[in-house]
Amino acid sequence: MSVSQNTKHTCYHCGNQCNDEVVALNDKHFCCSGCKTVYQILSENDLCAYYDFNEHAGISPNKNIRADKFAFLDNEEIEKKLIQFKDDKQTHVTFYLPQIHCSSCLYLLENIHKIDSNIVVSKINFNKREIFIVFNHQKINLRKVAEILASIGYEPLISLQDTSQIKKKISRAKMYKIGVAGFCFSNIMMLSFPEYLSGKSFVEPELKTLFSYMSFVLSLPVFFYSATEFYTSAWHGLKNKYLNIDIPVVLAILLIFFRSLYHLFFLNENGYFDSMSGLVFFMLIGRIAQDKTQQYLSFERDYTSFFPIAVNKLFDKKFKPTPIEQLKENDVIQIYANEIIPVDAMLSKGNASIDYSFVSGESAPVSANIGDIIYAGGKQTGEKIELMVLKPMNQSYLTNLWNKNNQAGKETKNKFVDKLSKNFTIIVFAIAGIAFLYWVLAGKISVGLDVITTVFIIACPCTLLLAATFTYGNMLRILSQNKVYVRHYNILEKINEIDTIVYDKTGTLTLSNNVAINYVGEELSDAEKIYIKSTASNSKHVYSKSIVQYFADNDTIEIANFKETIGKGIEAWIDEHYIKIGSPNFFNKTNEHHKNIMYVAIDNKLIGYFITSNAYRVGFSSILKSLEKKYTQVILSGDSIAEKEFLEKTLGKNVQMLFNQKPEDKLQFIQQLQKNNHTVLMIGDGLNDAIALKESDVGIAITENNNNFTPACDIILDATFFEKFQKLFLFSKQGKRIIKLSFTFSFIYNVIGMYFALQGLLSPLIAAILMPSSTITIIAVTFGLTQYSAKKEELLITKK
Amino acid sequence: MLVIIFLFFCSVLVAGIFLFAFIWNVKNGQYDDEFSSANRILYDDKK
């Protein structure tokens, strides 16, 4: 193994650029020893096929993982909560591994028995990114299993939510319903076929009667089982005094079914069972896309999914992992670097440097002194600290904040489709009424009654509803291919009503883990650059890392007497020079409070400073500019006012900006907008935005790397989509247009049908042909048009 | 005449078998994760 310098390689394991160091082994280069170790484990266990499926598939293991990180899994109480099954030999457990992303992951994790033969079964659920493991607990324990996974880069994410909630069972009911409806529908179609082809004479009357009764029998499972989906939804709507999309559907189903019964038993004619089961079948299919999205994503996450399951608590001079719900006042707990503090507590030992970005959105760490109060939700960024618990978890400031606004989920109404179908229903009622009146006046009441029901069957808003369901269903599918996951199709409609967009700054407009840095001051010689870089490379602080990146082209050299003062700065000796880098405070400039300035001194001579700023997402200004004309835009930031000037310069005066916003302020701001009749879309990321996202009409959570660390919201948007953010609006608008267009189609069918129906001339033949053909046309038209508009907006992703 | 009725019941029976197979598949969770199964079959060195 040799460490070479200054040659650009990509890591064989993870594909990252090898920046600081290159570790070579068997002509392969690695960006860090962590990646090399994983490679060694894999090659020792004959698992190198991992690299054949996908190039650079590897995940760089977490370097900062401490040896006893998973010690809490030794705690029996915690173990009991996590495992699913245990007998005298085997234990079954499921872990969530957010790193799973490709077929190589699948290969490696399912062959994990080669690394440790005590793992008997490992099975991946790729969509949920979960691994199901069966292991022999006489040989290894749960902690060891977690450590094996972490050692190859797949560190299990174990959060408080894993214990507090009973695992949501996947509902497969809709799939069964579709299966049953499809079966019945196709068989009824087959039975009705003779009738489509020609009138009454073709089939012998006995056979025809038999076929009719068979259709009836086959329609029963559709009516009593498959369609229950719509009954419950319609009932829910009625109970809440709200006309939802399913009420007309149920009306249509009931009408067709009972009219068909009447035809069958009193007139001895074939009914419209095919239409009814077809309607149910297609409507169910249209809704499956939405179901799929919801199955694997949780839109209703709460703070517990951010919290650890256990912390180290002091018992008679020894720290032992303890479930956090057992923490009481005055307990002493230990928090390691990069761990979240689960309770409100007082600092009793160590240097705290707390990142409150979950809670307040402020990204720069806040340092605290002994005796200071640290709130739940903060993340310790420095060394190990000890804290004294002030309040149990369920009474913390954060929990209160969460619960205060945790009202019942908002109704998702779809005004456009509802209005359309309502108007449509009223028109149909009017036409039917007038026709009935006409026939009554003409003295033919029986014809009148006949006309009424036919009009309803022909002109029921089914095609319209189908159009809406299919258009939105396909749109959801296309969007989820773009990694935009929408909770409910009504949300797409709601986007069209938006007039105000509220952005969170930290983590939304800016990248969450990237700090842009700039040097201001005397020009640096190459030697000085090397000194500064070498000093910074010894520190793990975010700013130091950015300095190292800033001088990417320079080398590093050996340094001596390195010293880091947490929250202040770093110092070191190199070649008889004394290098000092740090905050104004570190240089005793106590009256300066710029958090984002780091002074640099060589041999106690101040030569300049680094100024840091959050790195903004690529193209954010052009996105905001492109939305400027149609929407009022506001930036709410938990951060200090420092970047106002920059933002105003890039975005102009049309974007309103508010700084130092606490979570409650954001919530109030949204409420104020809504009071003034604005429809608000908010896009944010962390827990600090959670309550405001919930309050806004459409809440979008942006996420950097995995599906699950998002607050409750309506849409989960992958950060890679942000560049095309404005397309979400354009695409939703297209959707509305498509529905209007397909409505025109169904209207034409309705006019033709109505022409016959009003005269009392509509034969079962025409009805039977008209209804399925209109259904199929609508489906084809909506599908084709959504695909087309997706292509136009460059949202179409074709699978290779 | 009779043969058509007989054939009809046969066809419903066959379709019924497929429906049963479909429900069985769904119940087994085969539609929960389309990615894994499709890829798993390609790894030849698995025990």
XYZ file of C-alpha atoms in Angstrom, chain A residues 286-666:
381
model
C -56.460 4.541 -12.858
C -55.912 4.786 -9.142
C -53.189 2.228 -8.749
C -50.387 4.673 -9.566
C -51.268 6.789 -6.578
C -51.385 3.723 -4.384
C -47.931 2.623 -5.447
C -46.397 5.950 -4.529
C -48.007 5.968 -1.151
C -46.971 2.464 -0.306
C -43.274 3.154 -0.171
C -43.162 6.700 1.033
C -44.287 8.113 4.231
C -45.863 11.512 3.796
C -46.837 11.697 7.444
C -43.475 11.560 9.127
C -42.999 13.108 12.492
C -40.008 14.072 14.551
C -39.527 10.573 15.932
C -38.065 9.432 12.639
C -35.256 11.945 13.150
C -34.459 10.821 16.655
C -32.147 8.061 17.823
C -33.622 5.122 19.632
C -31.261 5.182 22.594
C -28.571 7.256 24.273
C -25.876 6.465 26.771
C -27.085 7.178 30.277
C -24.981 7.281 33.405
C -25.614 4.445 35.876
C -23.228 4.467 38.865
C -20.246 5.894 37.016
C -20.821 3.793 33.936
C -22.607 4.715 30.743
C -25.128 2.271 29.411
C -27.402 2.592 26.358
C -30.939 3.401 27.445
C -34.122 3.842 25.402
C -34.813 7.553 25.271
C -38.382 7.335 26.492
C -36.968 6.140 29.797
C -34.973 9.306 30.379
C -36.057 11.292 33.411
C -35.168 14.636 34.877
C -31.606 14.922 36.185
C -30.357 11.880 34.316
C -26.910 12.352 32.848
C -26.506 11.393 29.229
C -23.633 11.248 26.807
C -23.866 12.548 23.236
C -21.264 11.794 20.603
C -20.339 13.788 17.553
C -23.053 13.941 14.904
C -25.731 12.631 17.213
C -29.038 14.303 17.774
C -29.922 15.444 21.259
C -33.282 13.879 22.031
C -34.295 15.916 25.094
C -34.015 19.437 26.455
C -30.916 19.306 28.589
C -28.190 21.307 30.304
C -24.568 21.005 29.254
C -22.505 19.551 32.081
C -19.259 18.504 30.449
C -17.376 19.110 27.222
C -17.458 21.678 24.445
C -20.799 21.807 22.754
C -21.131 23.030 19.211
C -24.722 22.482 18.309
C -26.173 22.454 14.833
C -29.825 23.440 15.167
C -30.611 23.242 11.484
C -33.363 20.686 12.132
C -35.098 23.044 14.481
C -34.306 26.574 13.372
C -32.813 26.265 9.905
C -29.658 28.040 11.058
C -26.796 26.053 9.609
C -23.816 27.503 11.455
C -23.181 25.608 14.684
C -23.887 27.400 17.953
C -21.377 26.913 20.731
C -22.631 26.495 24.289
C -20.893 26.757 27.636
C -21.311 24.545 30.647
C -24.646 25.270 32.257
C -26.286 26.372 29.004
C -29.557 24.817 27.959
C -29.508 22.746 24.812
C -32.787 21.991 23.115
C -33.954 18.709 21.704
C -33.359 18.351 17.989
C -29.912 19.931 18.019
C -27.016 17.957 16.632
C -23.663 17.933 18.376
C -20.955 18.608 15.809
C -17.844 18.653 17.972
C -16.544 16.228 20.510
C -18.340 13.987 22.974
C -20.399 15.908 25.556
C -22.329 15.144 28.706
C -25.725 16.608 29.442
C -28.161 16.670 32.298
C -31.742 16.001 31.275
C -34.128 18.854 32.129
C -37.357 17.468 30.709
C -38.359 14.023 29.492
C -38.624 13.639 25.750
C -42.385 14.031 25.465
C -42.273 17.414 27.202
C -39.482 18.996 25.225
C -39.845 22.278 23.378
C -39.702 20.482 20.061
C -42.384 17.947 20.934
C -44.648 20.745 22.115
C -44.058 22.674 18.942
C -44.925 19.617 16.945
C -48.015 18.653 18.856
C -49.392 22.178 18.967
C -49.917 22.169 15.242
C -50.573 18.568 14.649
C -54.186 18.975 13.698
C -55.985 16.410 11.600
C -54.838 16.109 8.003
C -56.288 18.638 5.642
C -59.006 17.686 3.220
C -57.708 17.335 -0.256
C -60.382 18.736 -2.467
C -60.201 18.980 -6.172
C -62.175 22.069 -7.007
C -61.819 21.855 -10.763
C -62.995 18.304 -11.310
C -65.605 18.633 -8.581
C -67.014 21.769 -10.117
C -67.019 20.251 -13.554
C -68.726 17.066 -12.458
C -71.190 19.012 -10.351
C -72.192 21.215 -13.276
C -72.311 18.197 -15.481
C -74.578 16.330 -13.083
C -76.896 19.325 -12.862
C -77.115 19.581 -16.662
C -77.833 15.864 -16.950
C -80.544 16.153 -14.326
C -82.039 19.083 -16.215
C -82.007 17.265 -19.558
C -83.509 14.129 -18.036
C -86.176 16.208 -16.285
C -87.151 18.086 -19.426
C -87.282 14.878 -21.465
C -89.405 13.187 -18.832
C -91.758 16.154 -18.774
C -91.992 16.025 -22.565
C -92.957 12.347 -22.607
C -95.423 12.813 -19.743
C -97.090 15.643 -21.632
C -97.163 13.400 -24.673
C -98.986 10.894 -22.508
C -96.320 8.202 -22.452
C -95.151 7.937 -18.841
C -93.463 4.554 -19.307
C -91.310 5.882 -22.131
C -90.530 8.875 -19.929
C -89.263 6.682 -17.097
C -87.240 4.680 -19.542
C -85.650 7.820 -20.951
C -84.657 9.113 -17.546
C -82.586 6.093 -16.649
C -81.083 5.796 -20.111
C -80.007 9.400 -20.002
C -78.329 8.796 -16.689
C -76.538 5.740 -17.913
C -75.415 7.308 -21.154
C -74.538 10.663 -19.753
C -73.293 9.784 -16.330
C -70.158 11.693 -15.544
C -68.188 8.436 -15.649
C -66.159 9.300 -18.689
C -65.254 12.610 -17.161
C -64.241 10.924 -13.930
C -62.303 8.334 -15.850
C -60.552 11.087 -17.738
C -59.531 12.788 -14.492
C -58.419 9.560 -12.861
C -56.391 8.404 -15.825
C -54.786 11.728 -16.599
C -53.722 12.312 -13.023
C -52.754 8.678 -12.578
C -50.403 8.789 -15.515
C -49.054 12.162 -14.423
C -48.226 10.772 -11.000
C -46.449 7.893 -12.651
C -44.393 10.180 -14.881
C -43.543 12.468 -11.989
C -42.447 9.618 -9.771
C -40.062 8.551 -12.519
C -38.614 12.021 -12.132
C -38.350 11.414 -8.402
C -41.212 13.719 -7.566
C -43.607 11.861 -5.346
C -47.082 13.281 -5.017
C -49.287 12.225 -2.142
C -52.630 12.526 -3.879
C -53.656 13.461 -7.394
C -55.740 16.327 -6.091
C -52.471 18.010 -5.192
C -51.677 18.373 -8.890
C -54.894 20.246 -9.330
C -54.151 22.413 -6.342
C -50.849 23.486 -7.835
C -52.853 25.285 -10.515
C -54.466 27.486 -7.903
C -51.227 28.575 -6.287
C -50.423 32.270 -6.376
C -47.669 32.490 -3.783
C -44.536 30.393 -3.462
C -42.637 30.395 -0.205
C -39.096 29.081 -0.149
C -37.080 28.031 2.811
C -33.468 29.050 2.310
C -31.182 26.656 4.130
C -31.252 23.247 2.550
C -33.801 24.272 -0.046
C -32.246 27.040 -2.068
C -28.856 26.165 -0.694
C -27.164 22.816 -0.593
C -27.261 21.398 2.883
C -23.755 19.979 3.096
C -21.786 22.341 0.985
C -20.157 25.552 2.071
C -18.801 27.942 -0.494
C -15.678 29.730 0.615
C -13.629 32.664 -0.562
C -10.351 34.151 0.493
C -9.964 37.884 0.987
C -6.649 39.503 1.874
C -2.955 39.557 0.962
C -1.991 37.370 -1.955
C -0.811 33.981 -0.802
C 2.402 32.383 -1.923
C 2.374 28.708 -2.821
C 4.121 27.847 0.403
C 1.520 29.716 2.416
C -1.265 27.968 0.588
C 0.307 24.645 1.501
C 0.630 25.726 5.140
C -3.009 26.729 5.357
C -4.259 23.630 3.601
C -2.129 21.310 5.720
C -3.376 22.892 8.904
C -6.998 22.735 7.844
C -6.730 19.151 6.645
C -6.235 18.052 10.245
C -9.619 19.345 11.325
C -12.978 17.785 10.616
C -14.944 21.015 10.862
C -17.101 21.870 7.838
C -15.201 25.118 7.275
C -11.832 23.398 7.447
C -12.977 20.872 4.896
C -14.026 23.691 2.597
C -10.603 25.312 2.983
C -9.008 22.028 1.954
C -11.253 21.942 -1.078
C -10.511 25.570 -1.853
C -6.816 24.704 -2.212
C -7.486 21.461 -4.074
C -4.503 21.975 -6.374
C -1.973 22.293 -3.576
C -0.190 19.607 -1.623
C -0.281 18.967 2.076
C 2.778 18.454 4.233
C 3.620 17.165 7.661
C 2.642 19.496 10.507
C 3.431 19.622 14.191
C 1.653 20.628 17.396
C -1.781 20.770 15.818
C -4.384 22.092 18.188
C -8.102 22.560 17.625
C -10.223 24.674 19.911
C -13.801 23.586 19.296
C -16.011 26.402 18.121
C -13.048 28.777 17.759
C -10.290 27.701 15.469
C -7.179 25.713 14.709
C -3.437 26.297 15.060
C -0.273 24.397 14.090
C 3.460 24.655 13.477
C 4.873 23.981 10.019
C 8.503 24.581 8.947
C 9.058 26.849 11.924
C 5.989 28.874 11.034
C 3.045 29.312 13.314
C -0.313 29.047 11.488
C -3.518 30.173 13.084
C -6.978 30.034 11.501
C -10.259 30.736 13.240
C -13.199 32.896 14.145
C -12.838 36.576 15.173
C -13.272 35.347 18.725
C -10.172 33.184 18.337
C -8.207 36.310 17.516
C -9.686 38.164 20.484
C -11.729 40.403 18.236
C -14.656 40.009 20.560
C -16.676 42.883 19.179
C -17.002 41.228 15.789
C -19.756 38.722 15.502
C -19.530 37.545 11.936
C -20.112 33.856 12.073
C -18.980 33.346 8.543
C -15.527 34.883 8.745
C -12.337 33.024 9.557
C -9.141 34.984 10.006
C -5.803 33.593 8.937
C -2.544 34.515 10.615
C 0.960 33.307 9.851
C 3.524 33.919 12.585
C 0.945 36.052 14.371
C 0.589 38.388 11.425
C -2.962 38.720 10.178
C -2.855 38.223 6.426
C -6.467 37.878 5.468
C -9.673 36.013 6.059
C -11.943 33.392 4.561
C -15.543 34.268 4.070
C -18.026 31.456 3.896
C -21.466 31.383 2.431
C -23.934 28.692 1.714
C -23.561 27.254 -1.719
C -26.750 27.750 -3.689
C -28.318 25.137 -5.865
C -27.398 25.322 -9.506
C -29.736 27.554 -11.432
C -31.853 28.627 -8.473
C -31.955 32.231 -9.639
C -33.191 31.365 -13.106
C -35.903 29.183 -11.609
C -37.104 31.968 -9.363
C -36.910 34.439 -12.226
C -38.953 32.190 -14.493
C -41.697 31.946 -11.891
C -41.542 35.653 -11.086
C -44.274 36.794 -13.432
C -47.001 34.506 -12.279
C -46.304 34.077 -8.613
C -45.527 36.161 -5.589
C -42.348 34.679 -4.200
C -41.068 34.840 -0.660
C -37.896 33.516 0.919
C -38.156 32.643 4.579
C -34.902 31.936 6.266
C -33.971 30.838 9.723
C -30.527 32.227 9.041
C -29.164 35.634 9.851
C -29.554 38.561 7.538
C -25.986 38.160 6.219
C -26.952 36.974 2.774
C -29.687 39.438 2.078
C -27.478 41.611 -0.087
C -26.361 38.715 -2.235
C -29.898 37.429 -2.697
C -31.248 40.846 -3.584
C -28.513 41.301 -6.126
C -29.196 37.981 -7.850
C -32.965 37.896 -7.585
C -33.976 41.509 -7.861
C -36.574 43.281 -5.798
C -39.499 41.093 -6.743
C -38.733 38.436 -4.200
C -39.671 39.251 -0.650
C -37.171 38.109 1.965
C -37.529 37.527 5.661
C -34.704 36.453 7.915
C -34.299 35.092 11.420
C -37.562 33.196 11.088
C -38.328 30.659 13.768
C -40.628 27.724 12.961
C -43.585 29.545 14.565
C -42.841 32.675 12.539
C -42.938 30.673 9.342
